Amino acid sequence: MPEPVILLHDLTKEFPADPPVQALSAVNLRVERADYMAIVGPSGSGKSTLLNTLGLLDRPTSGSYRLDGLETISMKDNARTTIRGSRIGFVFQSFHLLPHRSVLENVMLAEVYSAARRGGRRERAMRALERVGLPHRVDFLPGRLSGGERQRAAIARALMGEPSLLLCDEPTGNLDSKNTDAVLDLFDELRAQGMTIVVITHENDVSDRAMRRVRITDGVLTEE
């Protein structure tokens, strides 16, 4: 049986205070390849801490986090950075596109700080843009795109390294209902192609489209 993309065991995160603040409390979670999971919960529940932990941006206090079968807790920072760059794609509420660079250039920038070979970067960016339905916008500046198109460009950038996991933080928070539907349709297509997607959201219409929904409350995770 193949390793799950995400396997958390008794994962805990405490922040120093008096008394200490427990942002994640003995979290256990298994996410298989091609899963599409939504994480929901109120503000201050631990959603952002969990996202940062899954994205290897923050270290837990204790427990185990295996990503593609690799134990990440004991890894040194440079190894975690390499794994993050090669196996995780990030999509945020704010698109983080450079306004004076074309869509194609924005997507190509995903590899500037990675170990990916320089040769073929343009072709890989074009394939990513075709995958999200934006080949006709490659030379546009982000300001000429709709909100939905900007988010699709950001998703193309996240897909550049062929990641195992797509982590999305409120990806439709800046979109109207029409563009939200278009992005969610794209997530469905990516999941059907084998992409593993984890979405943090407070919107029911977003979490309803996922295959699974887990709720985090006061650092405790439960599957619905």
mmCIF file of C-alpha atoms in Angstrom:
data_model
loop_
_atom_site.group_PDB
_atom_site.id
_atom_site.type_symbol
_atom_site.label_atom_id
_atom_site.label_comp_id
_atom_site.label_asym_id
_atom_site.label_seq_id
_atom_site.Cartn_x
_atom_site.Cartn_y
_atom_site.Cartn_z
ATOM 1 C CA MET A 1 0.000 0.000 0.000
ATOM 2 C CA PRO A 2 1.499 3.372 -0.999
ATOM 3 C CA GLU A 3 2.417 5.880 1.665
ATOM 4 C CA PRO A 4 -0.169 8.612 2.282
ATOM 5 C CA VAL A 5 0.788 12.129 1.230
ATOM 6 C CA ILE A 6 0.152 13.383 4.781
ATOM 7 C CA LEU A 7 0.358 11.320 7.958
ATOM 8 C CA LEU A 8 0.146 13.159 11.292
ATOM 9 C CA HIS A 9 0.417 11.328 14.604
ATOM 10 C CA ASP A 10 -0.201 13.088 17.928
ATOM 11 C CA LEU A 11 0.996 16.371 16.457
ATOM 12 C CA THR A 12 1.136 19.160 19.027
ATOM 13 C CA LYS A 13 2.101 22.801 18.752
ATOM 14 C CA GLU A 14 2.523 25.027 21.791
ATOM 15 C CA PHE A 15 3.392 28.710 21.860
ATOM 16 C CA PRO A 16 5.238 30.057 24.900
ATOM 17 C CA ALA A 17 3.023 31.992 27.306
ATOM 18 C CA ASP A 18 1.928 31.705 30.921
ATOM 19 C CA PRO A 19 0.261 29.251 30.702
ATOM 20 C CA PRO A 20 1.467 27.922 27.283
ATOM 21 C CA VAL A 21 -1.007 28.242 24.398
ATOM 22 C CA GLN A 22 -1.719 24.895 22.743
ATOM 23 C CA ALA A 23 -2.554 25.707 19.127
ATOM 24 C CA LEU A 24 -2.611 22.045 18.016
ATOM 25 C CA SER A 25 -3.563 19.268 20.396
ATOM 26 C CA ALA A 26 -2.533 15.679 19.564
ATOM 27 C CA VAL A 27 -3.694 15.967 15.952
ATOM 28 C CA ASN A 28 -3.983 12.728 13.963
ATOM 29 C CA LEU A 29 -4.666 12.917 10.238
ATOM 30 C CA ARG A 30 -4.174 10.735 7.161
ATOM 31 C CA VAL A 31 -4.502 12.205 3.663
ATOM 32 C CA GLU A 32 -4.154 9.824 0.737
ATOM 33 C CA ARG A 33 -3.008 10.627 -2.775
ATOM 34 C CA ALA A 34 -5.783 12.368 -4.780
ATOM 35 C CA ASP A 35 -7.705 13.230 -1.614
ATOM 36 C CA TYR A 36 -9.495 16.584 -1.614
ATOM 37 C CA MET A 37 -9.990 17.766 1.947
ATOM 38 C CA ALA A 38 -11.345 20.972 3.475
ATOM 39 C CA ILE A 39 -10.278 22.180 6.917
ATOM 40 C CA VAL A 40 -12.852 24.423 8.589
ATOM 41 C CA GLY A 41 -13.058 26.167 11.937
ATOM 42 C CA PRO A 42 -13.552 29.560 13.577
ATOM 43 C CA SER A 43 -10.898 32.261 13.833
ATOM 44 C CA GLY A 44 -8.245 31.325 16.361
ATOM 45 C CA SER A 45 -9.063 27.628 16.143
ATOM 46 C CA GLY A 46 -5.621 26.582 14.860
ATOM 47 C CA LYS A 47 -6.283 26.526 11.101
ATOM 48 C CA SER A 48 -3.336 28.763 10.228
ATOM 49 C CA THR A 49 -1.014 26.910 12.595
ATOM 50 C CA LEU A 50 -2.009 23.614 10.982
ATOM 51 C CA LEU A 51 -1.488 25.042 7.487
ATOM 52 C CA ASN A 52 1.953 26.385 8.414
ATOM 53 C CA THR A 53 2.861 23.013 9.901
ATOM 54 C CA LEU A 54 1.654 21.057 6.857
ATOM 55 C CA GLY A 55 3.561 23.468 4.627
ATOM 56 C CA LEU A 56 6.783 22.967 6.622
ATOM 57 C CA LEU A 57 6.785 26.666 7.464
ATOM 58 C CA ASP A 58 6.582 25.953 11.194
ATOM 59 C CA ARG A 59 7.809 23.106 13.376
ATOM 60 C CA PRO A 60 5.471 21.300 15.769
ATOM 61 C CA THR A 61 6.364 20.955 19.427
ATOM 62 C CA SER A 62 5.960 17.169 19.400
ATOM 63 C CA GLY A 63 4.492 14.320 17.395
ATOM 64 C CA SER A 64 5.131 13.047 13.874
ATOM 65 C CA TYR A 65 4.531 14.484 10.413
ATOM 66 C CA ARG A 66 5.338 12.231 7.482
ATOM 67 C CA LEU A 67 5.072 13.798 4.023
ATOM 68 C CA ASP A 68 5.209 11.255 1.192
ATOM 69 C CA GLY A 69 6.622 8.813 3.741
ATOM 70 C CA LEU A 70 9.407 11.166 4.849
ATOM 71 C CA GLU A 71 9.546 12.089 8.532
ATOM 72 C CA THR A 72 9.861 15.866 8.513
ATOM 73 C CA ILE A 73 10.081 16.597 12.251
ATOM 74 C CA SER A 74 13.758 15.720 12.599
ATOM 75 C CA MET A 75 14.846 17.243 9.278
ATOM 76 C CA LYS A 76 17.249 20.165 9.284
ATOM 77 C CA ASP A 77 15.992 23.490 7.954
ATOM 78 C CA ASN A 78 17.699 23.216 4.575
ATOM 79 C CA ALA A 79 16.210 19.748 3.990
ATOM 80 C CA ARG A 80 12.749 21.023 4.958
ATOM 81 C CA THR A 81 13.163 23.920 2.525
ATOM 82 C CA THR A 82 14.100 21.517 -0.268
ATOM 83 C CA ILE A 83 11.140 19.234 0.464
ATOM 84 C CA ARG A 84 8.778 22.210 0.658
ATOM 85 C CA GLY A 85 9.970 23.529 -2.695
ATOM 86 C CA SER A 86 9.717 20.192 -4.478
ATOM 87 C CA ARG A 87 6.614 18.591 -2.955
ATOM 88 C CA ILE A 88 4.248 21.386 -1.831
ATOM 89 C CA GLY A 89 2.441 24.030 -3.885
ATOM 90 C CA PHE A 90 0.864 26.981 -2.079
ATOM 91 C CA VAL A 91 -2.237 28.952 -3.083
ATOM 92 C CA PHE A 92 -3.228 31.983 -1.023
ATOM 93 C CA GLN A 93 -6.218 34.315 -0.755
ATOM 94 C CA SER A 94 -4.042 37.151 -2.091
ATOM 95 C CA PHE A 95 -2.664 36.050 -5.407
ATOM 96 C CA HIS A 96 0.882 37.416 -4.845
ATOM 97 C CA LEU A 97 1.453 38.055 -8.547
ATOM 98 C CA LEU A 98 4.051 40.665 -9.502
ATOM 99 C CA PRO A 99 2.086 43.438 -11.242
ATOM 100 C CA HIS A 100 4.764 44.410 -13.786
ATOM 101 C CA ARG A 101 5.530 40.870 -14.904
ATOM 102 C CA SER A 102 3.470 38.948 -17.433
ATOM 103 C CA VAL A 103 1.409 35.949 -16.419
ATOM 104 C CA LEU A 104 3.996 33.649 -18.000
ATOM 105 C CA GLU A 105 6.862 35.371 -16.173
ATOM 106 C CA ASN A 106 4.992 35.150 -12.859
ATOM 107 C CA VAL A 107 4.576 31.403 -13.292
ATOM 108 C CA MET A 108 8.199 30.942 -14.354
ATOM 109 C CA LEU A 109 9.344 32.750 -11.187
ATOM 110 C CA ALA A 110 8.194 29.736 -9.181
ATOM 111 C CA GLU A 111 11.445 28.004 -10.153
ATOM 112 C CA VAL A 112 13.865 30.876 -9.569
ATOM 113 C CA TYR A 113 14.686 29.747 -6.029
ATOM 114 C CA SER A 114 14.267 26.026 -6.614
ATOM 115 C CA ALA A 115 16.698 23.387 -7.767
ATOM 116 C CA ALA A 116 14.784 22.895 -11.016
ATOM 117 C CA ARG A 117 16.855 23.040 -14.168
ATOM 118 C CA ARG A 118 16.688 26.354 -16.004
ATOM 119 C CA GLY A 119 16.316 24.736 -19.410
ATOM 120 C CA GLY A 120 12.695 24.191 -20.389
ATOM 121 C CA ARG A 121 11.322 26.567 -17.743
ATOM 122 C CA ARG A 122 9.187 28.456 -20.267
ATOM 123 C CA GLU A 123 7.755 25.206 -21.631
ATOM 124 C CA ARG A 124 6.944 23.957 -18.113
ATOM 125 C CA ALA A 125 5.224 27.256 -17.307
ATOM 126 C CA MET A 126 3.196 27.036 -20.512
ATOM 127 C CA ARG A 127 2.094 23.504 -19.623
ATOM 128 C CA ALA A 128 1.027 24.689 -16.165
ATOM 129 C CA LEU A 129 -0.976 27.558 -17.693
ATOM 130 C CA GLU A 130 -2.620 25.182 -20.158
ATOM 131 C CA ARG A 131 -3.501 22.939 -17.239
ATOM 132 C CA VAL A 132 -5.449 25.770 -15.564
ATOM 133 C CA GLY A 133 -7.010 27.042 -18.796
ATOM 134 C CA LEU A 134 -4.976 30.243 -19.250
ATOM 135 C CA PRO A 135 -2.822 29.743 -22.364
ATOM 136 C CA HIS A 136 -4.552 32.735 -23.991
ATOM 137 C CA ARG A 137 -3.415 35.087 -21.194
ATOM 138 C CA VAL A 138 0.313 34.341 -21.069
ATOM 139 C CA ASP A 139 1.418 37.830 -22.157
ATOM 140 C CA PHE A 140 -1.110 39.765 -20.057
ATOM 141 C CA LEU A 141 -0.132 41.705 -16.950
ATOM 142 C CA PRO A 142 -2.043 40.585 -13.825
ATOM 143 C CA GLY A 143 -3.968 43.876 -13.731
ATOM 144 C CA ARG A 144 -5.732 42.911 -16.980
ATOM 145 C CA LEU A 145 -7.032 39.625 -15.522
ATOM 146 C CA SER A 146 -10.220 38.946 -13.606
ATOM 147 C CA GLY A 147 -9.899 37.790 -10.008
ATOM 148 C CA GLY A 148 -10.581 34.218 -11.058
ATOM 149 C CA GLU A 149 -7.932 34.368 -13.782
ATOM 150 C CA ARG A 150 -5.394 35.777 -11.329
ATOM 151 C CA GLN A 151 -6.088 32.923 -8.943
ATOM 152 C CA ARG A 152 -5.742 30.407 -11.768
ATOM 153 C CA ALA A 153 -2.389 31.972 -12.655
ATOM 154 C CA ALA A 154 -1.350 31.602 -9.018
ATOM 155 C CA ILE A 155 -2.450 27.955 -9.102
ATOM 156 C CA ALA A 156 -0.395 27.413 -12.275
ATOM 157 C CA ARG A 157 2.621 28.832 -10.431
ATOM 158 C CA ALA A 158 1.958 26.418 -7.549
ATOM 159 C CA LEU A 159 1.838 23.500 -9.998
ATOM 160 C CA MET A 160 5.203 24.288 -11.632
ATOM 161 C CA GLY A 161 7.208 21.835 -9.552
ATOM 162 C CA GLU A 162 4.713 18.982 -9.984
ATOM 163 C CA PRO A 163 4.065 18.961 -6.214
ATOM 164 C CA SER A 164 2.559 16.057 -4.296
ATOM 165 C CA LEU A 165 0.354 18.412 -2.293
ATOM 166 C CA LEU A 166 -1.547 21.612 -3.062
ATOM 167 C CA LEU A 167 -2.134 23.659 0.119
ATOM 168 C CA CYS A 168 -4.749 26.373 -0.300
ATOM 169 C CA ASP A 169 -5.425 29.085 2.290
ATOM 170 C CA GLU A 170 -8.855 30.716 1.731
ATOM 171 C CA PRO A 171 -8.267 30.485 -2.050
ATOM 172 C CA THR A 172 -11.663 32.000 -2.957
ATOM 173 C CA GLY A 173 -11.711 34.692 -0.263
ATOM 174 C CA ASN A 174 -11.243 37.518 -2.785
ATOM 175 C CA LEU A 175 -13.504 36.108 -5.492
ATOM 176 C CA ASP A 176 -17.157 36.590 -6.451
ATOM 177 C CA SER A 177 -19.437 33.582 -6.768
ATOM 178 C CA LYS A 178 -18.824 33.086 -10.511
ATOM 179 C CA ASN A 179 -15.045 33.105 -10.148
ATOM 180 C CA THR A 180 -15.284 30.964 -7.006
ATOM 181 C CA ASP A 181 -17.153 28.315 -9.001
ATOM 182 C CA ALA A 182 -14.523 28.445 -11.748
ATOM 183 C CA VAL A 183 -11.671 27.899 -9.258
ATOM 184 C CA LEU A 184 -13.552 25.078 -7.533
ATOM 185 C CA ASP A 185 -14.187 23.444 -10.923
ATOM 186 C CA LEU A 186 -10.444 23.614 -11.522
ATOM 187 C CA PHE A 187 -9.759 21.944 -8.156
ATOM 188 C CA ASP A 188 -12.145 19.147 -9.178
ATOM 189 C CA GLU A 189 -10.206 18.680 -12.420
ATOM 190 C CA LEU A 190 -6.843 18.658 -10.653
ATOM 191 C CA ARG A 191 -8.083 16.142 -8.106
ATOM 192 C CA ALA A 192 -9.345 13.921 -10.931
ATOM 193 C CA GLN A 193 -5.810 14.088 -12.408
ATOM 194 C CA GLY A 194 -4.383 12.779 -9.128
ATOM 195 C CA MET A 195 -3.501 15.983 -7.262
ATOM 196 C CA THR A 196 -3.869 15.942 -3.467
ATOM 197 C CA ILE A 197 -5.599 19.134 -2.315
ATOM 198 C CA VAL A 198 -6.049 20.545 1.179
ATOM 199 C CA VAL A 199 -8.124 23.729 1.437
ATOM 200 C CA ILE A 200 -8.510 25.881 4.516
ATOM 201 C CA THR A 201 -11.765 27.818 4.286
ATOM 202 C CA HIS A 202 -14.610 29.345 6.258
ATOM 203 C CA GLU A 203 -16.992 29.205 3.287
ATOM 204 C CA ASN A 204 -19.515 26.361 3.236
ATOM 205 C CA ASP A 205 -19.844 26.371 -0.551
ATOM 206 C CA VAL A 206 -16.092 25.730 -0.764
ATOM 207 C CA SER A 207 -15.915 23.006 1.887
ATOM 208 C CA ASP A 208 -19.022 21.318 0.439
ATOM 209 C CA ARG A 209 -17.141 20.661 -2.818
ATOM 210 C CA ALA A 210 -14.364 18.733 -1.071
ATOM 211 C CA MET A 211 -14.433 14.946 -0.663
ATOM 212 C CA ARG A 212 -13.706 15.216 3.066
ATOM 213 C CA ARG A 213 -14.177 17.891 5.691
ATOM 214 C CA VAL A 214 -12.371 18.136 9.001
ATOM 215 C CA ARG A 215 -13.085 20.715 11.689
ATOM 216 C CA ILE A 216 -10.541 22.204 14.046
ATOM 217 C CA THR A 217 -11.698 23.760 17.304
ATOM 218 C CA ASP A 218 -9.293 24.941 19.998
ATOM 219 C CA GLY A 219 -6.537 22.906 18.321
ATOM 220 C CA VAL A 220 -8.512 19.653 18.265
ATOM 221 C CA LEU A 221 -9.196 18.076 14.863
ATOM 222 C CA THR A 222 -12.325 16.009 14.141
ATOM 223 C CA GLU A 223 -13.559 14.602 10.839
ATOM 224 C CA GLU A 224 -17.134 15.362 9.833
#
